[in-house]
Amino acid sequence: MVNFSLEGKVALVTGASYGIGFAIASAMGEAGARIVFNDRNPDLIEKGVAAYRELGIEAHGYICDVTDEPAVQSMVAQIEKEVGVVDILVNNAGIIKRIPMLEMSAEDFRQVIDIDLNGPFIMAKAVIPSMIKKGGGKIINICSMMSELGRETVSAYAAAKGGLKMLTKNIASEYGQYNIQCNGIGPGYIATPQTAPLREIQPDGSRHPFDRFILAKTPANRWGEAADLAGPAVFLASDASNFVNGHILYVDGGILAYIGKQP
Ligand code: NAP
Ligand code: GCO
């Protein structure tokens, strides 16, 4: 029988107090995993633990910035002591800065690359040694449409997410021999705080132009919900995907397949 269960596994989802990370971690908890998450902000850890508890999930929250390698190393050591070896890592934490490239400072560019690309590298480096000792593991990197496409104002984010796609393939290549599968999930346009500015109702009560644009580009004719990512994430975290490696699974309602509805 195909095994989608995560019973007995420890899943660490970064930046999972809310949004996509919370939805993915909740689904992994429902599939039997013990849930661990981190965030930079202590208040969010508290709110996150309470939100998981409301779903019947006793999650373990840790305050940690994914770009701080010593802090990440010490958090993973603490998790291994307090919860267990990390079997599943979801690199979800990420930011976006929507600034036209010529107006973007090098500092802003570096900050996006640091969190969205260096962070997943630092996190993967911290968990892989114990995965090897344990005989295997799963790493899921949350990529993006911008791992494949560009658009105005998201140069740093697209560079980071394009890099994250290749980091995914490289981890798969370098550590597949240790029964570690590293794959990506490429969400389409999902209704979360990160995309709220793109969906704001206009002063005249009409939809945001970008909102209308995305609906015309999406065969499903809707924005995705964080919950749409839960099943693909559980699949990639489970034994059902043990021969899937280096793959980016786009969960986008068909955007990447579609030229877009004629205006
Ligand atoms: P979100 O609502 O902005 O949540 C991002 C989470 O990451 C927050 O909990 C945030 O916590 C945390 N975070 C940010 N920087 C961090 C750091 N340095 N260390 C630890 N935690 C940090 O974003 P989302 O929409 O859920 O997106 C989650 C992931 O999916 C991101 O990687 C994003 O790029 C990707 N994605 C989103 C969409 C979409 O349409 N929403 C589509 C494709 C891909 P703080 O509150 O402390 O910042
Ligand atoms: C944007 C959006 C996108 C989504 C997502 C699409 O400004 O274009 O924020 O980047 O967040 O990454 O997959």
GROMACS .gro file of N, CA, C and O and ligand atoms in nm, residues 14-21 38-41 44 64-67 91-95 115-116 142-145 157 161 186-195 223, ligand 1:
model
  212
   14THR      N    1   1.018   2.611   0.850
   14THR     CA    2   1.068   2.743   0.889
   14THR      C    3   0.963   2.849   0.860
   14THR      O    4   0.886   2.839   0.763
   15GLY      N    5   0.959   2.952   0.945
   15GLY     CA    6   0.865   3.064   0.926
   15GLY      C    7   0.722   3.020   0.922
   15GLY      O    8   0.644   3.062   0.836
   16ALA      N    9   0.684   2.929   1.013
   16ALA     CA   10   0.551   2.865   1.001
   16ALA      C   11   0.454   2.906   1.111
   16ALA      O   12   0.373   2.825   1.158
   17SER      N   13   0.461   3.032   1.156
   17SER     CA   14   0.362   3.081   1.253
   17SER      C   15   0.228   3.109   1.185
   17SER      O   16   0.125   3.110   1.251
   18TYR      N   17   0.235   3.135   1.056
   18TYR     CA   18   0.113   3.162   0.979
   18TYR      C   19   0.143   3.137   0.831
   18TYR      O   20   0.250   3.085   0.797
   19GLY      N   21   0.045   3.168   0.746
   19GLY     CA   22   0.069   3.161   0.601
   19GLY      C   23   0.087   3.020   0.548
   19GLY      O   24   0.036   2.921   0.603
   20ILE      N   25   0.166   3.010   0.442
   20ILE     CA   26   0.187   2.881   0.374
   20ILE      C   27   0.254   2.781   0.467
   20ILE      O   28   0.217   2.664   0.474
   21GLY      N   29   0.354   2.829   0.544
   21GLY     CA   30   0.425   2.739   0.635
   21GLY      C   31   0.332   2.676   0.736
   21GLY      O   32   0.340   2.556   0.764
   38ASN      N   33   0.996   2.758   1.343
   38ASN     CA   34   1.070   2.871   1.397
   38ASN      C   35   1.018   3.001   1.337
   38ASN      O   36   0.951   3.002   1.233
   39ASP      N   37   1.050   3.109   1.405
   39ASP     CA   38   1.020   3.242   1.354
   39ASP      C   39   1.116   3.338   1.424
   39ASP      O   40   1.176   3.300   1.526
   40ARG      N   41   1.127   3.458   1.367
   40ARG     CA   42   1.220   3.556   1.430
   40ARG      C   43   1.157   3.622   1.551
   40ARG      O   44   1.224   3.670   1.641
   41ASN      N   45   1.027   3.625   1.552
   41ASN     CA   46   0.954   3.711   1.646
   41ASN      C   47   0.889   3.627   1.757
   41ASN      O   48   0.804   3.543   1.729
   44LEU      N   49   0.518   3.584   1.766
   44LEU     CA   50   0.463   3.495   1.662
   44LEU      C   51   0.476   3.349   1.700
   44LEU      O   52   0.394   3.265   1.665
   64CYS      N   53   1.429   3.183   1.598
   64CYS     CA   54   1.555   3.168   1.521
   64CYS      C   55   1.539   3.236   1.385
   64CYS      O   56   1.438   3.218   1.317
   65ASP      N   57   1.640   3.311   1.346
   65ASP     CA   58   1.647   3.374   1.213
   65ASP      C   59   1.724   3.278   1.123
   65ASP      O   60   1.838   3.241   1.153
   66VAL      N   61   1.664   3.239   1.013
   66VAL     CA   62   1.725   3.136   0.927
   66VAL      C   63   1.856   3.183   0.864
   66VAL      O   64   1.934   3.101   0.812
   67THR      N   65   1.888   3.312   0.870
   67THR     CA   66   2.013   3.359   0.809
   67THR      C   67   2.129   3.355   0.908
   67THR      O   68   2.243   3.381   0.870
   91ASN      N   69   1.186   2.436   0.389
   91ASN     CA   70   1.241   2.572   0.385
   91ASN      C   71   1.134   2.664   0.329
   91ASN      O   72   1.122   2.685   0.207
   92ASN      N   73   1.053   2.718   0.420
   92ASN     CA   74   0.939   2.801   0.383
   92ASN      C   75   0.964   2.950   0.407
   92ASN      O   76   0.913   3.035   0.336
   93ALA      N   77   1.042   2.983   0.512
   93ALA     CA   78   1.062   3.124   0.550
   93ALA      C   79   1.110   3.203   0.429
   93ALA      O   80   1.197   3.158   0.355
   94GLY      N   81   1.048   3.319   0.408
   94GLY     CA   82   1.090   3.399   0.293
   94GLY      C   83   1.026   3.536   0.296
   94GLY      O   84   0.924   3.556   0.363
   95ILE      N   85   1.093   3.629   0.226
   95ILE     CA   86   1.037   3.764   0.215
   95ILE      C   87   1.039   3.805   0.067
   95ILE      O   88   1.102   3.739  -0.016
  115ILE      N   89   1.772   3.587   0.301
  115ILE     CA   90   1.664   3.511   0.365
  115ILE      C   91   1.612   3.400   0.273
  115ILE      O   92   1.594   3.287   0.316
  116ASP      N   93   1.592   3.432   0.145
  116ASP     CA   94   1.523   3.338   0.055
  116ASP      C   95   1.615   3.232  -0.006
  116ASP      O   96   1.568   3.131  -0.057
  142ILE      N   97   1.048   2.578  -0.065
  142ILE     CA   98   0.934   2.650  -0.121
  142ILE      C   99   0.984   2.751  -0.222
  142ILE      O  100   1.038   2.856  -0.186
  143CYS      N  101   0.970   2.712  -0.348
  143CYS     CA  102   1.016   2.795  -0.459
  143CYS      C  103   0.905   2.892  -0.499
  143CYS      O  104   0.839   2.948  -0.410
  144SER      N  105   0.882   2.911  -0.629
  144SER     CA  106   0.787   3.015  -0.670
  144SER      C  107   0.768   3.011  -0.822
  144SER      O  108   0.852   2.953  -0.894
  145MET      N  109   0.661   3.079  -0.871
  145MET     CA  110   0.650   3.103  -1.016
  145MET      C  111   0.778   3.174  -1.062
  145MET      O  112   0.825   3.155  -1.172
  157TYR      N  113   1.383   3.880  -0.564
  157TYR     CA  114   1.303   3.761  -0.529
  157TYR      C  115   1.317   3.654  -0.637
  157TYR      O  116   1.339   3.537  -0.607
  161LYS      N  117   1.469   3.288  -0.584
  161LYS     CA  118   1.386   3.168  -0.606
  161LYS      C  119   1.438   3.086  -0.725
  161LYS      O  120   1.425   2.964  -0.727
  186GLY      N  121   0.650   2.478  -0.602
  186GLY     CA  122   0.641   2.613  -0.660
  186GLY      C  123   0.497   2.659  -0.655
  186GLY      O  124   0.419   2.631  -0.746
  187PRO      N  125   0.460   2.731  -0.547
  187PRO     CA  126   0.321   2.777  -0.539
  187PRO      C  127   0.293   2.880  -0.648
  187PRO      O  128   0.384   2.955  -0.686
  188GLY      N  129   0.171   2.884  -0.695
  188GLY     CA  130   0.130   2.993  -0.783
  188GLY      C  131   0.102   3.115  -0.699
  188GLY      O  132   0.173   3.142  -0.602
  189TYR      N  133  -0.001   3.190  -0.733
  189TYR     CA  134  -0.036   3.308  -0.653
  189TYR      C  135  -0.134   3.267  -0.545
  189TYR      O  136  -0.245   3.225  -0.574
  190ILE      N  137  -0.084   3.275  -0.420
  190ILE     CA  138  -0.158   3.225  -0.304
  190ILE      C  139  -0.203   3.342  -0.217
  190ILE      O  140  -0.125   3.437  -0.195
  191ALA      N  141  -0.322   3.336  -0.167
  191ALA     CA  142  -0.377   3.446  -0.084
  191ALA      C  143  -0.322   3.434   0.058
  191ALA      O  144  -0.372   3.356   0.140
  192THR      N  145  -0.212   3.508   0.083
  192THR     CA  146  -0.152   3.512   0.217
  192THR      C  147  -0.114   3.658   0.245
  192THR      O  148  -0.122   3.743   0.157
  193PRO      N  149  -0.064   3.688   0.368
  193PRO     CA  150  -0.021   3.827   0.395
  193PRO      C  151   0.081   3.877   0.292
  193PRO      O  152   0.086   3.994   0.258
  194GLN      N  153   0.163   3.785   0.238
  194GLN     CA  154   0.270   3.829   0.147
  194GLN      C  155   0.212   3.887   0.018
  194GLN      O  156   0.269   3.978  -0.042
  195THR      N  157   0.095   3.837  -0.024
  195THR     CA  158   0.037   3.888  -0.150
  195THR      C  159  -0.081   3.981  -0.126
  195THR      O  160  -0.145   4.027  -0.221
  223TRP      N  161  -0.728   3.269  -0.705
  223TRP     CA  162  -0.601   3.265  -0.631
  223TRP      C  163  -0.596   3.133  -0.556
  223TRP      O  164  -0.699   3.076  -0.519
  264NAP     P1  165   0.439   3.527   0.465
  264NAP     O1  166   0.294   3.525   0.492
  264NAP     O2  167   0.512   3.658   0.448
  264NAP     O3  168   0.516   3.439   0.576
  264NAP     C1  169   0.655   3.429   0.569
  264NAP     C2  170   0.701   3.368   0.699
  264NAP     O4  171   0.844   3.362   0.700
  264NAP     C3  172   0.661   3.452   0.819
  264NAP     O5  173   0.627   3.368   0.928
  264NAP     C4  174   0.789   3.528   0.850
  264NAP     O6  175   0.798   3.565   0.984
  264NAP     C5  176   0.892   3.421   0.820
  264NAP     N1  177   1.027   3.476   0.803
  264NAP     C6  178   1.064   3.576   0.721
  264NAP     N2  179   1.197   3.597   0.732
  264NAP     C7  180   1.245   3.508   0.824
  264NAP     C8  181   1.373   3.480   0.878
  264NAP     N3  182   1.482   3.548   0.842
  264NAP     N4  183   1.384   3.380   0.970
  264NAP     C9  184   1.275   3.311   1.010
  264NAP     N5  185   1.148   3.332   0.963
  264NAP    C10  186   1.136   3.431   0.870
  264NAP     O7  187   0.470   3.446   0.332
  264NAP     P2  188   0.387   3.329   0.261
  264NAP     O8  189   0.302   3.387   0.154
  264NAP     O9  190   0.329   3.238   0.367
  264NAP    O10  191   0.509   3.257   0.187
  264NAP    C11  192   0.581   3.153   0.249
  264NAP    C12  193   0.681   3.106   0.147
  264NAP    O11  194   0.614   3.076   0.024
  264NAP    C13  195   0.786   3.211   0.112
  264NAP    O12  196   0.910   3.148   0.088
  264NAP    C14  197   0.733   3.272  -0.018
  264NAP    O13  198   0.838   3.326  -0.096
  264NAP    C15  199   0.675   3.151  -0.082
  264NAP     N6  200   0.572   3.175  -0.183
  264NAP    C16  201   0.461   3.249  -0.153
  264NAP    C17  202   0.363   3.263  -0.253
  264NAP    C18  203   0.236   3.341  -0.230
  264NAP    O14  204   0.167   3.368  -0.331
  264NAP     N7  205   0.203   3.378  -0.108
  264NAP    C19  206   0.378   3.204  -0.377
  264NAP    C20  207   0.497   3.133  -0.403
  264NAP    C21  208   0.592   3.119  -0.304
  264NAP     P3  209   0.811   3.722   1.021
  264NAP    O15  210   0.673   3.766   1.052
  264NAP    O16  211   0.902   3.723   1.139
  264NAP    O17  212   0.869   3.796   0.903
   0.00000   0.00000   0.00000
